[in-house]
Amino acid sequence: MGHGVPELVLETNGRTWTLDPSRAYTLGRDPQGDIVFDDARVSWRHATVSFNGRGWVIEDHGSTNGTYAQGQRVQQLELGPGTALHLGNATDGPRLNLTAGRAAVPAPQAQQPYAAQGANPGWAQQAPPQQVPQQAPPQQVPQQGWQQPHQAPQPASPVPHQPGPGGQFAQQVPGGAAGAPPAHGDRSPTTFHQFSLGRVMRIGRALENDLVVSDLQVSRNHAEFHATPDGRMEIRDLGSHNGTYVNGQPIPKGGTQLLGPTDIVGVGHSTFRIVGDRLEEFVDTGEVSFSARHLTVTVDGGKQILKDVSFGVPEKSLVAVIGPSGSGKSTLLKALTGYRPADQGEVLYDNRNLYKQFAELRQRIGLVPQDDILHKELTVKKALKYAAKLRFPADTTGAERNARIDEVLRELKLDIHKDKKVTSLSGGQRKRVSVALELLTKPSLIFLDEPTSGLDPGMDRDVMQLLRGLADDGRTVLVVTHSVAELALCDKLLVMAPGGAVAYFGPPEEALNFFGYDTWADVFSAFENYRDYDWAGRWKGSQHYQMYAADIDAVAPQAVQVPPMQAMKPPKPQGWLSQFLTLVRRYVSVIASDKGFLGLMVILPAVLGAVSLLIDSDKGLLPNPANPDTGRIIPNGTATTVLLILAVGACFAGAANSVRELIKERVIYERERATGLSRSAYLMSKVFVLGMITVLQGLLVGVIGFSSREIPEKGLVFGGATMLELSVPIMALGFTSMMFGLIISSLVKTAEKTMPLLVMFAIIQVVFTGCLFTLHGSIGVNEFSYLMPSRWAVAAAGATLDFNRISPPETAGDTDPLWDHTVGAWGLDMAALLALGVVCGFFVARFLRRHEPEVMRK
């Protein structure tokens, strides 16, 4: 250690560390870290303490609950003797005291006690310590206050500022100073940033910005505030990937919008509001309230499947929703997440209307469906890698994504399983991976639908304990479940009665006593036996209702005027091409990891092509000589039979490749679409990968089927490459059949229904090839055959082989114009075949819309 380099002594919880300037020290819950804290409010990898050449610095790594000095949250802070820090909570979180070591050098006289890195890369003086008020009790849900901004109180004495590189000022203020009125729901600003007239304040993840936001949902250069000469302010989006929002609505990429005194600007997990000549910043650290007010859902016929549901969820809590079948649990979950908005009522995320501001707030909400939202053929880390690539902005580096993935894996104790295939994990471990996927973007609110379904009691407990830990770590968790074994781990319990009404909401330990039964089996039996009983009325007339729900229920919801659906379409975190390439790579990885499917892709076309060789193997595909007695050409039945078999084989292989692809990924698509996935990029990735496979299969079928036959020496279009000219229609037929398979896959509700439809499709293609009976001249039948890809593919190959001579009609002159031995006929047949594929793609895209959140549909 060099002369004059200061040591730093860190003391916490009765233990002392002497820090060496030659290395960095990690703080967090990770047992492999340097300084470990056994406190749920501390993140897995919370912060790092290091010597930067000038002094000791602590840097927060985007922890959920934050790092605090003098009651205020800091991102980066210069440390010195006498510094005191709190992790996870400004008042009672684990405390760190720092004192000088042996070789400590005195601090310069001009240095202030603490210097925090806030809005810009320069240093800004912190405000003096203020008294932090006690939090409201968990039952108390903040009243509507988001739209009424309040002027934050000024410090009693002036606080010196130091300008940043752009001339702006940043001043950190304590959250919730005594006497401060609520400014964000019931919260005070995290930070103030001083504007300078005519200046520009740029926001982004890169360090060169004036206001640095360490959030992977934020682009490197995201947006900027402009002070106009007339004193007004405007926000300009800088082509951000996840969008810039004003009052929950995205502004056009690269566009600007003037701001008023009540407008709220959203950037990632942060929101901003202009108060006078200053910018108030609110950072969503997970401590958010969530409430539903008078939710009612009515289906066709006027039947209500959700009836006047109201409840409030306190921040950092675990809430379970239980109830018998038909009680509206799934409908409630869709209403709470915006997948299917309620017909009446409102859902409030920290007093912000979720339906009106879905485009922005969707980034703050995680949803784990009942079925795993994973490709089980991939390893755990690779599955998370592709998910992170799709969900994070395009300018996020691979190192940033990998660091976040590793952090989540360690937090959920999945790091030892990261190289295992998802399919090899136990049910509980797979559910952890699904949760890990949602945690990548640090949602403040997490919904889970039946996460313990199909798990044994031990795994059931492990999953519920995992959710309890997520809530303790600074998130609000709501779980819909049928299991009642681990309800004691929850803070609140919502019991739904048959018909979609609330039968109870409150602490789980008081629920059985409320119903007057000893077991939940008795309660559910009572629901079944007394279906006409007014369970909701009993609940609203109880003391529990007055204690836990009356204040929420008493507030009438605002009239829900959902903006036009076009405005609800959220920005995409990645550009179309970037999403397409990521989806293609992921799909190729999934296919490559399935050795059985790879083998079948080769064996199936080879067998189908080989079967055609059994048909008159010694005969070619050329016209027979004319009958010397009649002068008519003798039909060559071998040619039509061989082409029939090859066409049906291509149809079956193409449709079989795709008929399960969309239905097996439906849950994955629904979730990814809600997070910004492009529908067309998803569909085109399937078309591209499956199209390449199917075209190669068609080539293999054609080469095997035609190679041993005598064929014309010269084709119509490809000259001497007659075999290629005959194989191209077979390849195109396989591609178009693959598109028909995607239509089937997008329509069915279960994968089991695909096989009968696949067989039916293949049989219909056999009938309408034109090889079994004459189609031309059959009124109605011939016109219907134009919808069949096999009709056009056989016609194109028949034009090359001159089927009107090989298989002449009974009546002279009644030839099929689609079989004419001309370039025009061949081109028309191929164009019609490919046009059918394009039309199929259009219908698949329309059918995919049915599996998207309703609030996102145009």
mmCIF file of C-alpha atoms in Angstrom, residues 154-491:
data_model
loop_
_atom_site.group_PDB
_atom_site.id
_atom_site.type_symbol
_atom_site.label_atom_id
_atom_site.label_comp_id
_atom_site.label_asym_id
_atom_site.label_seq_id
_atom_site.Cartn_x
_atom_site.Cartn_y
_atom_site.Cartn_z
ATOM 1 C CA GLN A 154 -37.987 24.799 0.769
ATOM 2 C CA PRO A 155 -35.243 24.092 3.306
ATOM 3 C CA ALA A 156 -35.278 26.453 6.273
ATOM 4 C CA SER A 157 -31.875 27.805 5.330
ATOM 5 C CA PRO A 158 -30.264 28.213 1.924
ATOM 6 C CA VAL A 159 -28.343 25.187 0.698
ATOM 7 C CA PRO A 160 -25.264 25.832 -1.442
ATOM 8 C CA HIS A 161 -25.244 24.393 -4.948
ATOM 9 C CA GLN A 162 -22.424 23.411 -7.211
ATOM 10 C CA PRO A 163 -23.115 23.564 -10.958
ATOM 11 C CA GLY A 164 -22.741 20.486 -13.117
ATOM 12 C CA PRO A 165 -21.045 20.429 -16.498
ATOM 13 C CA GLY A 166 -24.068 21.788 -18.328
ATOM 14 C CA GLY A 167 -24.779 24.584 -15.890
ATOM 15 C CA GLN A 168 -27.689 22.740 -14.273
ATOM 16 C CA PHE A 169 -27.943 22.150 -10.569
ATOM 17 C CA ALA A 170 -28.993 19.076 -8.646
ATOM 18 C CA GLN A 171 -30.059 19.083 -5.051
ATOM 19 C CA GLN A 172 -30.931 15.907 -3.185
ATOM 20 C CA VAL A 173 -33.676 16.270 -0.640
ATOM 21 C CA PRO A 174 -34.821 13.941 2.066
ATOM 22 C CA GLY A 175 -37.917 11.952 1.241
ATOM 23 C CA GLY A 176 -40.887 12.956 3.276
ATOM 24 C CA ALA A 177 -39.496 15.858 5.259
ATOM 25 C CA ALA A 178 -41.570 16.837 8.245
ATOM 26 C CA GLY A 179 -44.635 18.707 7.171
ATOM 27 C CA ALA A 180 -44.156 17.997 3.475
ATOM 28 C CA PRO A 181 -47.415 17.561 1.603
ATOM 29 C CA PRO A 182 -47.809 14.458 -0.583
ATOM 30 C CA ALA A 183 -46.479 14.931 -4.095
ATOM 31 C CA HIS A 184 -46.586 11.484 -5.771
ATOM 32 C CA GLY A 185 -49.529 9.618 -4.365
ATOM 33 C CA ASP A 186 -48.431 9.831 -0.749
ATOM 34 C CA ARG A 187 -44.716 10.251 -1.537
ATOM 35 C CA SER A 188 -42.339 13.148 -1.577
ATOM 36 C CA PRO A 189 -39.888 13.641 -4.443
ATOM 37 C CA THR A 190 -36.739 11.558 -4.471
ATOM 38 C CA THR A 191 -34.685 14.419 -5.896
ATOM 39 C CA PHE A 192 -34.940 18.064 -7.044
ATOM 40 C CA HIS A 193 -33.113 19.235 -10.187
ATOM 41 C CA GLN A 194 -32.718 22.951 -10.796
ATOM 42 C CA PHE A 195 -33.424 24.294 -14.277
ATOM 43 C CA SER A 196 -31.479 27.114 -15.861
ATOM 44 C CA LEU A 197 -33.368 29.259 -18.400
ATOM 45 C CA GLY A 198 -32.532 28.372 -21.981
ATOM 46 C CA ARG A 199 -30.587 25.297 -20.953
ATOM 47 C CA VAL A 200 -31.183 21.677 -21.886
ATOM 48 C CA MET A 201 -31.297 18.851 -19.345
ATOM 49 C CA ARG A 202 -30.699 15.479 -20.958
ATOM 50 C CA ILE A 203 -31.852 12.238 -19.333
ATOM 51 C CA GLY A 204 -30.407 8.798 -20.000
ATOM 52 C CA ARG A 205 -28.404 5.843 -18.802
ATOM 53 C CA ALA A 206 -25.048 7.060 -20.111
ATOM 54 C CA LEU A 207 -22.828 8.980 -17.700
ATOM 55 C CA GLU A 208 -22.485 11.963 -20.017
ATOM 56 C CA ASN A 209 -26.145 12.893 -19.488
ATOM 57 C CA ASP A 210 -27.080 15.758 -17.185
ATOM 58 C CA LEU A 211 -29.486 13.497 -15.320
ATOM 59 C CA VAL A 212 -28.237 9.908 -15.118
ATOM 60 C CA VAL A 213 -30.881 7.209 -14.544
ATOM 61 C CA SER A 214 -29.350 3.817 -13.729
ATOM 62 C CA ASP A 215 -32.228 1.777 -15.130
ATOM 63 C CA LEU A 216 -31.853 -0.742 -17.953
ATOM 64 C CA GLN A 217 -35.327 0.196 -19.168
ATOM 65 C CA VAL A 218 -33.920 3.632 -20.026
ATOM 66 C CA SER A 219 -31.956 4.228 -23.236
ATOM 67 C CA ARG A 220 -28.416 5.593 -23.093
ATOM 68 C CA ASN A 221 -29.670 8.950 -24.373
ATOM 69 C CA HIS A 222 -33.381 8.831 -23.666
ATOM 70 C CA ALA A 223 -34.969 12.305 -23.609
ATOM 71 C CA GLU A 224 -34.256 15.919 -22.779
ATOM 72 C CA PHE A 225 -36.054 18.825 -21.148
ATOM 73 C CA HIS A 226 -35.947 22.196 -22.894
ATOM 74 C CA ALA A 227 -36.634 25.539 -21.259
ATOM 75 C CA THR A 228 -38.198 27.675 -23.993
ATOM 76 C CA PRO A 229 -37.520 31.442 -24.197
ATOM 77 C CA ASP A 230 -41.077 32.229 -23.083
ATOM 78 C CA GLY A 231 -40.547 30.293 -19.861
ATOM 79 C CA ARG A 232 -42.455 27.188 -20.816
ATOM 80 C CA MET A 233 -40.954 23.682 -20.693
ATOM 81 C CA GLU A 234 -41.070 20.885 -23.209
ATOM 82 C CA ILE A 235 -39.875 17.277 -23.297
ATOM 83 C CA ARG A 236 -38.216 15.809 -26.387
ATOM 84 C CA ASP A 237 -37.810 12.097 -26.970
ATOM 85 C CA LEU A 238 -34.374 11.204 -28.352
ATOM 86 C CA GLY A 239 -35.479 8.065 -30.188
ATOM 87 C CA SER A 240 -35.728 6.037 -26.978
ATOM 88 C CA HIS A 241 -36.544 2.348 -27.217
ATOM 89 C CA ASN A 242 -39.030 2.000 -24.348
ATOM 90 C CA GLY A 243 -40.606 5.394 -24.945
ATOM 91 C CA THR A 244 -41.080 8.690 -23.134
ATOM 92 C CA TYR A 245 -44.508 9.219 -21.602
ATOM 93 C CA VAL A 246 -46.556 12.260 -20.650
ATOM 94 C CA ASN A 247 -49.417 11.437 -18.291
ATOM 95 C CA GLY A 248 -49.005 7.773 -19.167
ATOM 96 C CA GLN A 249 -49.289 8.247 -22.934
ATOM 97 C CA PRO A 250 -46.244 7.782 -25.212
ATOM 98 C CA ILE A 251 -45.092 10.762 -27.205
ATOM 99 C CA PRO A 252 -43.932 10.034 -30.777
ATOM 100 C CA LYS A 253 -40.397 8.722 -31.069
ATOM 101 C CA GLY A 254 -38.200 11.747 -31.618
ATOM 102 C CA GLY A 255 -41.158 14.080 -30.979
ATOM 103 C CA THR A 256 -41.677 16.906 -28.490
ATOM 104 C CA GLN A 257 -44.516 17.956 -26.211
ATOM 105 C CA LEU A 258 -45.084 21.095 -24.173
ATOM 106 C CA LEU A 259 -45.552 20.501 -20.461
ATOM 107 C CA GLY A 260 -47.980 22.073 -18.035
ATOM 108 C CA PRO A 261 -47.746 22.322 -14.236
ATOM 109 C CA THR A 262 -49.736 19.113 -13.716
ATOM 110 C CA ASP A 263 -48.113 16.978 -16.413
ATOM 111 C CA ILE A 264 -46.154 13.892 -15.390
ATOM 112 C CA VAL A 265 -43.237 12.669 -17.522
ATOM 113 C CA GLY A 266 -42.353 8.965 -17.331
ATOM 114 C CA VAL A 267 -38.911 7.586 -18.190
ATOM 115 C CA GLY A 268 -38.331 3.948 -17.231
ATOM 116 C CA HIS A 269 -39.019 3.495 -13.522
ATOM 117 C CA SER A 270 -38.724 7.242 -12.879
ATOM 118 C CA THR A 271 -41.305 9.988 -13.234
ATOM 119 C CA PHE A 272 -40.705 13.742 -13.322
ATOM 120 C CA ARG A 273 -42.800 16.832 -12.744
ATOM 121 C CA ILE A 274 -41.965 20.489 -13.201
ATOM 122 C CA VAL A 275 -42.615 22.677 -10.170
ATOM 123 C CA GLY A 276 -41.607 26.272 -10.804
ATOM 124 C CA ASP A 277 -38.065 26.323 -12.142
ATOM 125 C CA ARG A 278 -37.209 22.921 -10.702
ATOM 126 C CA LEU A 279 -37.733 19.331 -11.751
ATOM 127 C CA GLU A 280 -39.088 16.869 -9.188
ATOM 128 C CA GLU A 281 -37.954 13.268 -9.659
ATOM 129 C CA PHE A 282 -39.759 10.241 -8.245
ATOM 130 C CA VAL A 283 -38.008 6.877 -8.468
ATOM 131 C CA ASP A 284 -40.239 3.798 -8.343
ATOM 132 C CA THR A 285 -38.339 1.571 -5.919
ATOM 133 C CA GLY A 286 -41.125 -0.959 -5.558
ATOM 134 C CA GLU A 287 -42.894 0.663 -2.633
ATOM 135 C CA VAL A 288 -46.171 1.229 -4.452
ATOM 136 C CA SER A 289 -49.781 0.924 -3.447
ATOM 137 C CA PHE A 290 -52.253 -0.922 -5.616
ATOM 138 C CA SER A 291 -56.015 -0.919 -5.442
ATOM 139 C CA ALA A 292 -59.081 -2.052 -7.355
ATOM 140 C CA ARG A 293 -62.304 -0.092 -7.100
ATOM 141 C CA HIS A 294 -65.717 -1.442 -8.042
ATOM 142 C CA LEU A 295 -64.495 -3.766 -10.792
ATOM 143 C CA THR A 296 -67.346 -5.317 -12.771
ATOM 144 C CA VAL A 297 -67.033 -7.521 -15.855
ATOM 145 C CA THR A 298 -70.081 -8.363 -17.965
ATOM 146 C CA VAL A 299 -70.095 -10.929 -20.772
ATOM 147 C CA ASP A 300 -72.497 -11.469 -23.641
ATOM 148 C CA GLY A 301 -76.024 -11.877 -22.401
ATOM 149 C CA GLY A 302 -75.586 -9.463 -19.518
ATOM 150 C CA LYS A 303 -74.138 -12.038 -17.126
ATOM 151 C CA GLN A 304 -71.745 -10.533 -14.596
ATOM 152 C CA ILE A 305 -68.721 -12.731 -13.920
ATOM 153 C CA LEU A 306 -67.067 -10.115 -11.693
ATOM 154 C CA LYS A 307 -69.278 -8.085 -9.375
ATOM 155 C CA ASP A 308 -68.211 -4.844 -7.708
ATOM 156 C CA VAL A 309 -64.786 -6.028 -6.519
ATOM 157 C CA SER A 310 -62.866 -3.520 -4.386
ATOM 158 C CA PHE A 311 -59.730 -3.998 -2.312
ATOM 159 C CA GLY A 312 -56.465 -2.224 -1.576
ATOM 160 C CA VAL A 313 -53.043 -3.844 -1.496
ATOM 161 C CA PRO A 314 -50.481 -2.237 0.811
ATOM 162 C CA GLU A 315 -46.947 -1.777 -0.490
ATOM 163 C CA LYS A 316 -44.348 -4.542 -0.080
ATOM 164 C CA SER A 317 -46.992 -7.124 0.729
ATOM 165 C CA LEU A 318 -47.981 -10.631 -0.372
ATOM 166 C CA VAL A 319 -51.663 -11.059 -1.193
ATOM 167 C CA ALA A 320 -53.317 -14.394 -2.018
ATOM 168 C CA VAL A 321 -56.561 -14.757 -3.987
ATOM 169 C CA ILE A 322 -58.520 -17.967 -3.438
ATOM 170 C CA GLY A 323 -61.993 -19.148 -4.288
ATOM 171 C CA PRO A 324 -63.933 -22.021 -5.852
ATOM 172 C CA SER A 325 -64.161 -22.611 -9.589
ATOM 173 C CA GLY A 326 -66.404 -20.030 -11.216
ATOM 174 C CA SER A 327 -65.613 -17.322 -8.697
ATOM 175 C CA GLY A 328 -63.900 -15.087 -11.249
ATOM 176 C CA LYS A 329 -60.274 -15.424 -10.141
ATOM 177 C CA SER A 330 -58.880 -15.581 -13.679
ATOM 178 C CA THR A 331 -61.166 -12.757 -14.812
ATOM 179 C CA LEU A 332 -59.992 -10.672 -11.859
ATOM 180 C CA LEU A 333 -56.346 -11.300 -12.732
ATOM 181 C CA LYS A 334 -56.933 -10.185 -16.328
ATOM 182 C CA ALA A 335 -58.711 -7.062 -15.092
ATOM 183 C CA LEU A 336 -55.923 -6.225 -12.633
ATOM 184 C CA THR A 337 -53.174 -6.603 -15.235
ATOM 185 C CA GLY A 338 -54.958 -4.827 -18.094
ATOM 186 C CA TYR A 339 -55.135 -7.972 -20.241
ATOM 187 C CA ARG A 340 -58.921 -7.675 -20.204
ATOM 188 C CA PRO A 341 -59.972 -4.348 -18.636
ATOM 189 C CA ALA A 342 -63.062 -4.365 -16.456
ATOM 190 C CA ASP A 343 -66.223 -2.935 -17.997
ATOM 191 C CA GLN A 344 -66.751 -0.752 -14.926
ATOM 192 C CA GLY A 345 -64.421 0.443 -12.188
ATOM 193 C CA GLU A 346 -60.735 1.274 -12.152
ATOM 194 C CA VAL A 347 -57.377 -0.198 -11.196
ATOM 195 C CA LEU A 348 -54.955 2.199 -9.522
ATOM 196 C CA TYR A 349 -51.191 1.737 -9.514
ATOM 197 C CA ASP A 350 -49.961 4.235 -6.921
ATOM 198 C CA ASN A 351 -53.077 6.305 -7.659
ATOM 199 C CA ARG A 352 -52.477 6.166 -11.423
ATOM 200 C CA ASN A 353 -55.185 4.639 -13.597
ATOM 201 C CA LEU A 354 -53.714 1.475 -15.093
ATOM 202 C CA TYR A 355 -56.121 1.323 -18.021
ATOM 203 C CA LYS A 356 -55.463 4.917 -19.063
ATOM 204 C CA GLN A 357 -51.703 4.670 -18.623
ATOM 205 C CA PHE A 358 -51.149 1.027 -19.569
ATOM 206 C CA ALA A 359 -48.510 1.838 -22.183
ATOM 207 C CA GLU A 360 -46.180 3.181 -19.480
ATOM 208 C CA LEU A 361 -47.199 1.167 -16.425
ATOM 209 C CA ARG A 362 -46.952 -2.186 -18.194
ATOM 210 C CA GLN A 363 -43.188 -1.920 -17.652
ATOM 211 C CA ARG A 364 -43.716 -1.846 -13.879
ATOM 212 C CA ILE A 365 -45.878 -4.991 -13.752
ATOM 213 C CA GLY A 366 -44.704 -8.595 -13.992
ATOM 214 C CA LEU A 367 -47.041 -11.495 -14.776
ATOM 215 C CA VAL A 368 -46.228 -15.185 -14.332
ATOM 216 C CA PRO A 369 -48.990 -17.258 -15.992
ATOM 217 C CA GLN A 370 -49.941 -20.732 -14.844
ATOM 218 C CA ASP A 371 -48.076 -22.327 -17.739
ATOM 219 C CA ASP A 372 -44.327 -21.746 -17.876
ATOM 220 C CA ILE A 373 -43.371 -18.792 -20.108
ATOM 221 C CA LEU A 374 -40.191 -20.546 -21.175
ATOM 222 C CA HIS A 375 -38.776 -22.569 -24.024
ATOM 223 C CA LYS A 376 -38.049 -25.746 -22.112
ATOM 224 C CA GLU A 377 -35.489 -26.945 -24.664
ATOM 225 C CA LEU A 378 -33.100 -24.100 -23.751
ATOM 226 C CA THR A 379 -30.818 -23.819 -20.751
ATOM 227 C CA VAL A 380 -31.883 -21.509 -17.950
ATOM 228 C CA LYS A 381 -29.333 -18.816 -18.750
ATOM 229 C CA LYS A 382 -29.943 -18.947 -22.494
ATOM 230 C CA ALA A 383 -33.715 -18.604 -21.992
ATOM 231 C CA LEU A 384 -33.156 -15.540 -19.797
ATOM 232 C CA LYS A 385 -30.606 -14.182 -22.269
ATOM 233 C CA TYR A 386 -33.127 -14.113 -25.128
ATOM 234 C CA ALA A 387 -35.820 -12.657 -22.860
ATOM 235 C CA ALA A 388 -33.449 -9.874 -21.769
ATOM 236 C CA LYS A 389 -32.498 -9.183 -25.385
ATOM 237 C CA LEU A 390 -36.170 -8.676 -26.261
ATOM 238 C CA ARG A 391 -37.155 -6.639 -23.203
ATOM 239 C CA PHE A 392 -34.192 -4.313 -22.694
ATOM 240 C CA PRO A 393 -33.439 -1.356 -24.992
ATOM 241 C CA ALA A 394 -31.420 -2.078 -28.095
ATOM 242 C CA ASP A 395 -28.513 0.016 -26.795
ATOM 243 C CA THR A 396 -28.092 -2.211 -23.721
ATOM 244 C CA THR A 397 -24.735 -3.964 -23.918
ATOM 245 C CA GLY A 398 -24.300 -7.704 -23.551
ATOM 246 C CA ALA A 399 -22.319 -7.139 -20.368
ATOM 247 C CA GLU A 400 -25.178 -5.130 -18.837
ATOM 248 C CA ARG A 401 -27.713 -7.809 -19.716
ATOM 249 C CA ASN A 402 -25.500 -10.620 -18.404
ATOM 250 C CA ALA A 403 -24.884 -8.762 -15.153
ATOM 251 C CA ARG A 404 -28.625 -8.378 -14.590
ATOM 252 C CA ILE A 405 -29.252 -12.041 -15.457
ATOM 253 C CA ASP A 406 -26.548 -13.212 -13.035
ATOM 254 C CA GLU A 407 -27.959 -10.960 -10.303
ATOM 255 C CA VAL A 408 -31.450 -12.410 -10.689
ATOM 256 C CA LEU A 409 -30.129 -15.983 -10.822
ATOM 257 C CA ARG A 410 -28.231 -15.478 -7.566
ATOM 258 C CA GLU A 411 -31.192 -13.790 -5.912
ATOM 259 C CA LEU A 412 -33.474 -16.749 -6.710
ATOM 260 C CA LYS A 413 -30.761 -19.331 -5.990
ATOM 261 C CA LEU A 414 -30.768 -20.523 -9.589
ATOM 262 C CA ASP A 415 -27.108 -19.847 -10.351
ATOM 263 C CA ILE A 416 -26.228 -23.512 -9.757
ATOM 264 C CA HIS A 417 -28.841 -24.525 -12.365
ATOM 265 C CA LYS A 418 -28.056 -21.902 -15.023
ATOM 266 C CA ASP A 419 -26.503 -24.386 -17.472
ATOM 267 C CA LYS A 420 -29.265 -26.983 -17.142
ATOM 268 C CA LYS A 421 -32.080 -27.311 -19.625
ATOM 269 C CA VAL A 422 -35.375 -25.984 -18.280
ATOM 270 C CA THR A 423 -37.036 -29.312 -19.045
ATOM 271 C CA SER A 424 -34.646 -31.075 -16.629
ATOM 272 C CA LEU A 425 -35.654 -28.917 -13.646
ATOM 273 C CA SER A 426 -38.264 -29.763 -11.055
ATOM 274 C CA GLY A 427 -41.645 -28.044 -11.124
ATOM 275 C CA GLY A 428 -40.690 -25.633 -8.354
ATOM 276 C CA GLN A 429 -37.398 -24.749 -10.030
ATOM 277 C CA ARG A 430 -39.146 -24.114 -13.364
ATOM 278 C CA LYS A 431 -41.507 -21.740 -11.590
ATOM 279 C CA ARG A 432 -38.489 -19.924 -10.156
ATOM 280 C CA VAL A 433 -37.114 -19.506 -13.674
ATOM 281 C CA SER A 434 -40.451 -18.029 -14.808
ATOM 282 C CA VAL A 435 -40.273 -15.596 -11.886
ATOM 283 C CA ALA A 436 -36.645 -14.802 -12.757
ATOM 284 C CA LEU A 437 -37.686 -13.905 -16.289
ATOM 285 C CA GLU A 438 -40.153 -11.338 -14.926
ATOM 286 C CA LEU A 439 -37.671 -9.946 -12.391
ATOM 287 C CA LEU A 440 -35.218 -8.977 -15.139
ATOM 288 C CA THR A 441 -36.946 -5.627 -15.617
ATOM 289 C CA LYS A 442 -37.372 -4.998 -11.847
ATOM 290 C CA PRO A 443 -41.171 -4.823 -11.723
ATOM 291 C CA SER A 444 -42.700 -3.251 -8.634
ATOM 292 C CA LEU A 445 -45.844 -5.360 -8.861
ATOM 293 C CA ILE A 446 -45.851 -9.092 -9.658
ATOM 294 C CA PHE A 447 -48.918 -11.218 -10.411
ATOM 295 C CA LEU A 448 -48.795 -15.007 -10.414
ATOM 296 C CA ASP A 449 -51.540 -17.331 -11.664
ATOM 297 C CA GLU A 450 -51.602 -20.696 -9.915
ATOM 298 C CA PRO A 451 -47.809 -20.927 -9.412
ATOM 299 C CA THR A 452 -48.170 -24.016 -7.186
ATOM 300 C CA SER A 453 -50.508 -25.945 -9.495
ATOM 301 C CA GLY A 454 -49.317 -29.527 -9.853
ATOM 302 C CA LEU A 455 -46.576 -29.184 -7.220
ATOM 303 C CA ASP A 456 -46.178 -31.417 -4.180
ATOM 304 C CA PRO A 457 -46.594 -29.868 -0.695
ATOM 305 C CA GLY A 458 -42.847 -29.343 -0.274
ATOM 306 C CA MET A 459 -42.512 -27.457 -3.561
ATOM 307 C CA ASP A 460 -45.724 -25.579 -2.748
ATOM 308 C CA ARG A 461 -44.108 -24.268 0.410
ATOM 309 C CA ASP A 462 -40.855 -23.411 -1.379
ATOM 310 C CA VAL A 463 -42.685 -21.351 -4.008
ATOM 311 C CA MET A 464 -44.755 -19.489 -1.413
ATOM 312 C CA GLN A 465 -41.623 -18.776 0.634
ATOM 313 C CA LEU A 466 -40.009 -17.446 -2.547
ATOM 314 C CA LEU A 467 -42.954 -15.077 -3.021
ATOM 315 C CA ARG A 468 -42.745 -14.031 0.619
ATOM 316 C CA GLY A 469 -39.098 -13.138 0.047
ATOM 317 C CA LEU A 470 -39.942 -11.152 -3.080
ATOM 318 C CA ALA A 471 -42.420 -9.077 -1.085
ATOM 319 C CA ASP A 472 -39.960 -8.540 1.758
ATOM 320 C CA ASP A 473 -37.380 -7.408 -0.782
ATOM 321 C CA GLY A 474 -39.529 -4.443 -1.782
ATOM 322 C CA ARG A 475 -42.192 -5.661 -4.197
ATOM 323 C CA THR A 476 -45.939 -6.105 -4.073
ATOM 324 C CA VAL A 477 -46.928 -9.676 -4.960
ATOM 325 C CA LEU A 478 -50.436 -10.942 -5.734
ATOM 326 C CA VAL A 479 -50.899 -14.680 -6.242
ATOM 327 C CA VAL A 480 -54.002 -16.542 -7.416
ATOM 328 C CA THR A 481 -53.922 -20.037 -5.945
ATOM 329 C CA HIS A 482 -55.976 -23.114 -5.116
ATOM 330 C CA SER A 483 -53.568 -24.157 -2.388
ATOM 331 C CA VAL A 484 -54.499 -23.109 1.153
ATOM 332 C CA ALA A 485 -51.620 -24.810 2.973
ATOM 333 C CA GLU A 486 -49.287 -21.799 3.091
ATOM 334 C CA LEU A 487 -51.708 -18.889 3.392
ATOM 335 C CA ALA A 488 -50.170 -17.920 6.734
ATOM 336 C CA LEU A 489 -47.175 -16.544 4.788
ATOM 337 C CA CYS A 490 -49.411 -13.890 3.186
ATOM 338 C CA ASP A 491 -50.150 -10.412 4.499
#
